[in-house]
Coordinates of C-alpha atoms in Angstrom, one line a residue:
M31 CA 29.1 2.5 11.4
E32 CA 28.1 3.9 14.8
E33 CA 26.2 6.7 13.1
W34 CA 24.5 4.2 10.8
N35 CA 23.3 2.1 13.8
M36 CA 22.1 5.2 15.6
K37 CA 20.0 6.2 12.5
K38 CA 18.4 2.7 12.5
F39 CA 17.7 3.0 16.2
L40 CA 15.9 6.3 15.5
A41 CA 13.5 4.4 13.2
V42 CA 11.4 3.4 16.2
C43 CA 10.9 7.0 17.2
L44 CA 10.0 8.0 13.7
C45 CA 7.4 5.3 13.3
A46 CA 5.8 6.2 16.6
A47 CA 5.7 9.9 15.9
L48 CA 4.3 9.5 12.4
A49 CA 1.7 6.9 13.4
A50 CA 0.4 9.3 16.0
G51 CA 0.4 12.3 13.7
T52 CA -2.8 13.8 12.3
L53 CA -3.8 13.4 8.7
A54 CA -2.9 16.0 6.2
A55 CA -3.6 16.9 2.6
C56 CA -6.9 17.6 1.0
G57 CA -9.7 17.3 3.5
S58 CA -8.2 14.8 6.0
N59 CA -10.3 12.6 8.2
D60 CA -9.4 10.5 11.3
G61 CA -11.4 7.7 9.9
G62 CA -13.9 7.6 12.7
A63 CA -17.4 6.2 12.1
S64 CA -19.1 9.1 13.6
G65 CA -21.9 10.8 11.7
G66 CA -23.6 9.4 8.6
N67 CA -26.6 7.1 8.3
S68 CA -27.5 5.2 11.4
G69 CA -28.6 2.3 9.2
S70 CA -25.2 2.1 7.4
A71 CA -24.4 -1.3 9.0
K72 CA -26.7 -2.9 6.4
R73 CA -25.0 -1.2 3.5
T74 CA -22.4 -3.0 1.4
A75 CA -19.8 -1.9 -1.2
K76 CA -18.8 -3.1 -4.6
V77 CA -15.7 -2.6 -6.8
I78 CA -16.0 -1.3 -10.3
D79 CA -14.1 -4.0 -12.2
I80 CA -12.2 -1.6 -14.5
D81 CA -8.6 -0.6 -14.2
L82 CA -8.1 3.2 -14.0
T83 CA -4.3 3.1 -14.2
D84 CA -1.4 0.8 -15.2
E85 CA 1.3 0.6 -12.5
E86 CA 4.2 -1.5 -11.4
Y87 CA 5.2 -2.4 -7.8
A88 CA 8.8 -2.5 -6.7
F89 CA 10.8 -2.3 -3.4
G90 CA 12.5 0.9 -2.4
V91 CA 16.1 0.3 -1.4
D92 CA 18.4 2.7 0.6
K93 CA 20.4 4.7 -2.0
S94 CA 23.5 4.3 0.0
Q95 CA 23.4 0.5 -0.2
P96 CA 23.9 -0.4 -3.9
E97 CA 25.0 -3.9 -2.9
L98 CA 21.7 -4.5 -1.3
L99 CA 19.9 -3.4 -4.5
E100 CA 21.9 -6.0 -6.5
Q101 CA 21.0 -8.7 -3.9
V102 CA 17.3 -7.7 -4.0
N103 CA 17.1 -7.8 -7.8
S104 CA 18.9 -11.1 -7.9
F105 CA 16.4 -12.5 -5.3
I106 CA 13.4 -11.2 -7.2
A107 CA 14.7 -12.9 -10.4
K108 CA 15.3 -16.1 -8.4
I109 CA 11.8 -16.3 -6.9
Q110 CA 10.2 -15.4 -10.2
E111 CA 12.1 -18.1 -12.0
D112 CA 11.7 -21.0 -9.5
G113 CA 8.0 -20.4 -8.9
T114 CA 8.2 -19.1 -5.3
L115 CA 6.6 -15.8 -6.1
D116 CA 3.7 -17.5 -7.8
E117 CA 3.3 -19.7 -4.8
I118 CA 3.1 -16.6 -2.6
F119 CA 0.6 -15.0 -4.9
D120 CA -1.5 -18.2 -4.7
R121 CA -1.7 -17.9 -1.0
Y122 CA -3.5 -14.5 -1.3
F123 CA -5.2 -14.7 -4.7
G124 CA -5.9 -18.4 -4.9
D125 CA -6.5 -21.3 -2.5
G126 CA -3.2 -21.2 -0.6
E127 CA -2.8 -20.5 3.1
P128 CA -1.1 -17.2 4.1
Q129 CA 2.0 -17.7 6.2
P130 CA 2.4 -15.3 9.2
V131 CA 5.7 -13.5 9.6
E132 CA 7.4 -12.5 12.9
S133 CA 9.5 -9.5 13.3
A134 CA 12.5 -9.4 15.6
A135 CA 13.1 -6.4 17.8
L136 CA 15.4 -3.7 16.5
D137 CA 18.9 -4.4 17.8
T138 CA 21.8 -2.4 16.3
S139 CA 24.3 -5.0 17.6
K140 CA 22.9 -7.6 15.3
D141 CA 23.0 -8.1 11.5
Q142 CA 19.4 -7.2 10.7
L143 CA 17.4 -6.4 7.6
V144 CA 15.1 -3.5 8.6
V145 CA 12.0 -3.2 6.5
A146 CA 9.7 -0.2 6.4
T147 CA 6.0 -1.0 5.7
N148 CA 2.4 0.1 6.3
A149 CA 0.5 -2.9 7.6
A150 CA -2.9 -1.7 6.5
F151 CA -2.7 -2.7 2.9
E152 CA -4.2 -6.2 2.5
P153 CA -3.2 -8.5 0.8
F154 CA 0.3 -7.0 0.6
E155 CA 0.9 -6.2 4.3
Y156 CA -1.5 -6.4 7.2
M157 CA -1.6 -7.7 10.8
E158 CA -3.0 -10.8 12.4
G159 CA -2.5 -10.5 16.1
E160 CA 1.2 -9.6 16.6
N161 CA 2.2 -11.2 13.3
Y162 CA 2.6 -9.6 9.9
V163 CA 0.9 -11.2 7.0
G164 CA 0.9 -10.4 3.3
I165 CA 2.7 -10.8 0.0
D166 CA 5.4 -8.3 0.8
M167 CA 5.9 -9.6 4.3
E168 CA 6.4 -13.2 3.0
I169 CA 8.9 -11.9 0.5
A170 CA 10.7 -9.9 3.2
A171 CA 11.0 -13.0 5.3
L172 CA 12.5 -15.0 2.5
L173 CA 14.8 -12.2 1.5
A174 CA 16.2 -11.9 5.0
E175 CA 16.8 -15.6 5.1
E176 CA 18.5 -15.4 1.7
L177 CA 20.8 -12.7 3.0
G178 CA 21.4 -14.4 6.3
Q179 CA 20.0 -11.5 8.3
E180 CA 17.4 -11.2 11.1
L181 CA 14.2 -9.6 9.9
V182 CA 12.9 -6.5 11.6
I183 CA 9.7 -4.9 10.3
Q184 CA 8.9 -1.3 11.1
N185 CA 5.2 -0.4 10.8
M186 CA 4.4 3.2 10.0
D187 CA 2.1 5.5 8.1
F188 CA 2.3 4.9 4.3
D189 CA 3.7 8.3 3.5
A190 CA 6.6 7.8 5.9
V191 CA 7.7 4.5 4.3
C192 CA 10.0 5.9 1.6
L193 CA 11.1 8.8 3.8
S194 CA 12.4 6.4 6.5
V195 CA 14.5 4.6 4.0
G196 CA 15.7 7.9 2.5
Q197 CA 16.8 9.0 5.9
Q198 CA 18.7 5.6 6.3
M199 CA 16.5 4.6 9.2
C200 CA 15.4 1.4 7.4
D201 CA 17.1 -0.6 4.7
I202 CA 14.2 -1.2 2.3
A203 CA 10.6 -0.2 1.8
M204 CA 8.2 -3.1 1.1
A205 CA 4.7 -1.7 1.1
G206 CA 2.9 -2.2 -2.2
L207 CA 4.9 0.7 -3.7
T208 CA 4.1 2.0 -7.2
V209 CA 7.2 3.2 -9.0
N210 CA 7.2 6.9 -9.6
P211 CA 9.8 9.7 -9.9
E212 CA 8.7 11.5 -6.6
R213 CA 9.5 8.4 -4.5
E214 CA 12.8 8.0 -6.4
E215 CA 14.0 11.1 -4.6
Y216 CA 14.2 8.9 -1.4
V217 CA 14.8 5.4 -2.6
T218 CA 16.3 3.4 -5.5
F219 CA 13.6 1.1 -6.9
S220 CA 14.3 -2.6 -7.4
D221 CA 13.1 -4.5 -10.4
T222 CA 9.3 -4.8 -10.5
Y223 CA 7.5 -7.8 -9.1
Y224 CA 3.8 -7.0 -9.6
Q225 CA 1.5 -5.3 -12.0
A226 CA -1.1 -3.1 -10.3
S227 CA -3.9 -0.6 -11.0
Q228 CA -6.3 1.7 -9.2
R229 CA -10.0 0.9 -9.0
L230 CA -13.1 2.6 -7.8
I231 CA -15.2 1.4 -4.9
V232 CA -18.9 2.5 -4.6
P233 CA -21.9 1.6 -2.5
S234 CA -23.6 -1.5 -3.8
D235 CA -26.8 0.5 -4.4
D236 CA -25.0 3.1 -6.5
T237 CA -25.6 2.6 -10.2
T238 CA -23.6 5.5 -11.6
F239 CA -20.9 3.4 -13.1
D240 CA -22.9 0.2 -13.9
D241 CA -23.0 0.9 -17.6
C242 CA -19.2 1.6 -17.9
K243 CA -17.3 -0.8 -20.1
T244 CA -13.9 0.9 -20.4
K245 CA -11.5 3.0 -18.4
E246 CA -12.6 6.0 -20.5
D247 CA -16.2 5.4 -19.5
V248 CA -15.3 5.6 -15.8
E249 CA -13.1 8.6 -16.4
A250 CA -15.9 10.5 -18.1
K251 CA -18.2 9.9 -15.2
L252 CA -15.5 10.9 -12.7
A253 CA -14.8 14.1 -14.7
E254 CA -18.5 15.1 -14.2
L255 CA -18.1 15.2 -10.4
T256 CA -17.9 18.5 -8.6
S257 CA -16.4 19.5 -5.3
D258 CA -19.6 18.5 -3.6
T259 CA -18.6 14.9 -4.1
K260 CA -16.1 13.4 -1.7
I261 CA -13.7 10.6 -2.7
G262 CA -11.9 8.7 0.0
V263 CA -8.3 7.6 -0.4
Q264 CA -5.5 6.2 1.8
Q265 CA -3.1 9.0 2.5
G266 CA 0.1 9.1 0.4
T267 CA -1.0 6.3 -2.0
T268 CA -1.4 6.4 -5.7
G269 CA -5.1 6.7 -5.2
N270 CA -4.5 9.9 -3.3
S271 CA -2.4 11.2 -6.3
Y272 CA -5.1 10.1 -8.8
V273 CA -7.8 12.2 -7.1
E274 CA -5.6 15.3 -6.3
G275 CA -3.6 15.2 -9.5
D276 CA 0.1 14.5 -9.8
E277 CA 2.4 15.4 -12.7
S278 CA 4.9 12.7 -11.8
F279 CA 2.2 10.0 -12.4
G280 CA 0.6 11.9 -15.2
F281 CA -2.7 12.3 -13.3
P282 CA -4.6 15.5 -14.1
G283 CA -6.7 15.2 -10.9
L284 CA -10.5 15.4 -10.3
N285 CA -12.8 18.2 -9.4
A286 CA -14.2 16.1 -6.5
T287 CA -13.0 16.7 -3.0
C288 CA -10.2 14.4 -1.8
Q289 CA -10.7 12.9 1.7
T290 CA -7.7 11.1 3.2
Y291 CA -7.6 8.3 5.6
K292 CA -4.9 6.2 7.4
S293 CA -6.2 3.1 5.6
G294 CA -8.4 2.0 2.8
S295 CA -10.7 0.1 5.2
L296 CA -11.5 3.3 7.1
A297 CA -12.3 5.1 3.9
V298 CA -14.7 2.4 2.7
Q299 CA -16.4 2.2 6.1
D300 CA -16.8 6.0 6.1
M301 CA -18.3 5.7 2.6
L302 CA -20.9 3.2 4.0
N303 CA -21.5 5.8 6.7
N304 CA -22.4 8.3 3.9
N305 CA -19.5 10.6 4.8
V306 CA -17.8 10.2 1.4
Q307 CA -19.4 9.0 -1.9
Y308 CA -16.6 6.9 -3.4
V309 CA -13.2 5.4 -2.6
I310 CA -10.2 4.9 -5.0
I311 CA -7.5 2.5 -4.0
D312 CA -5.3 -0.2 -5.6
A313 CA -7.2 -3.1 -7.1
A314 CA -6.1 -6.0 -4.9
P315 CA -6.7 -4.1 -1.6
A316 CA -10.0 -2.9 -3.0
E317 CA -11.2 -6.5 -3.4
A318 CA -9.9 -7.6 0.0
I319 CA -11.4 -4.6 1.8
T320 CA -14.8 -4.8 0.3
E321 CA -15.0 -8.6 0.9
A322 CA -14.0 -8.2 4.5
I323 CA -16.4 -5.2 5.2
N324 CA -19.3 -6.8 3.4
A325 CA -18.9 -9.9 5.4
L326 CA -19.5 -7.9 8.6
Q327 CA -22.7 -6.1 7.3

């Protein structure tokens, strides 16, 4: 137990180190707004309303805690059956009001549920001041209450979320996670709670995909792109895998150059600065990001 608590305590160090790390993978970018068109403040973005993938979100549970997995699955079934999950969805996709979630400080002397997340993925997890907000964060708060534990949220880079759970530094990953075999090396996935997909974001004045009616139409256009075209993605996400190619997802990859960012918002802003041509990210964040950025233009 002492070793287990020490591993949890090290989570803080891991989060800080990874958050400060530089971006990796294909053509990384620190997400700065340098360069590009000086008139980019007037540009806006739009989402191509066609699903490129068919995915399922689930929570990633520590492999050494099978009892927690059972509790999580029972809880998912409960909130699906009693309508609680739909109420949470309505707060982000409908007319409801999001509920901020507070995180306690990590304290190994207490009975705590330690959640790994990346709070740059609206509407599933993001920050408002010092509070966490989002679908996953509200579920996390209710789960901790159900288990009679104090909630601790550890915010880190997305590609560290499953790793931190796999190293037993956190109990569960709740970060808009698409189920795939590669991530199952680190966590055991819960039952699914949300159907997701990838979508393409383009500048509003780009008409390349305007005539597309189906997924195949968009894929055909994307297949024509060369390495001269840059596509922005959030590092470590399914969008990253879609552009680079990933056998575990069944993605062949694109010929375009992949540009990684710490968040989808930074990728879209850089697109409007003419540093990348397109962005690929999950559908719900795509809508939230473009709406927020367009409102500022």
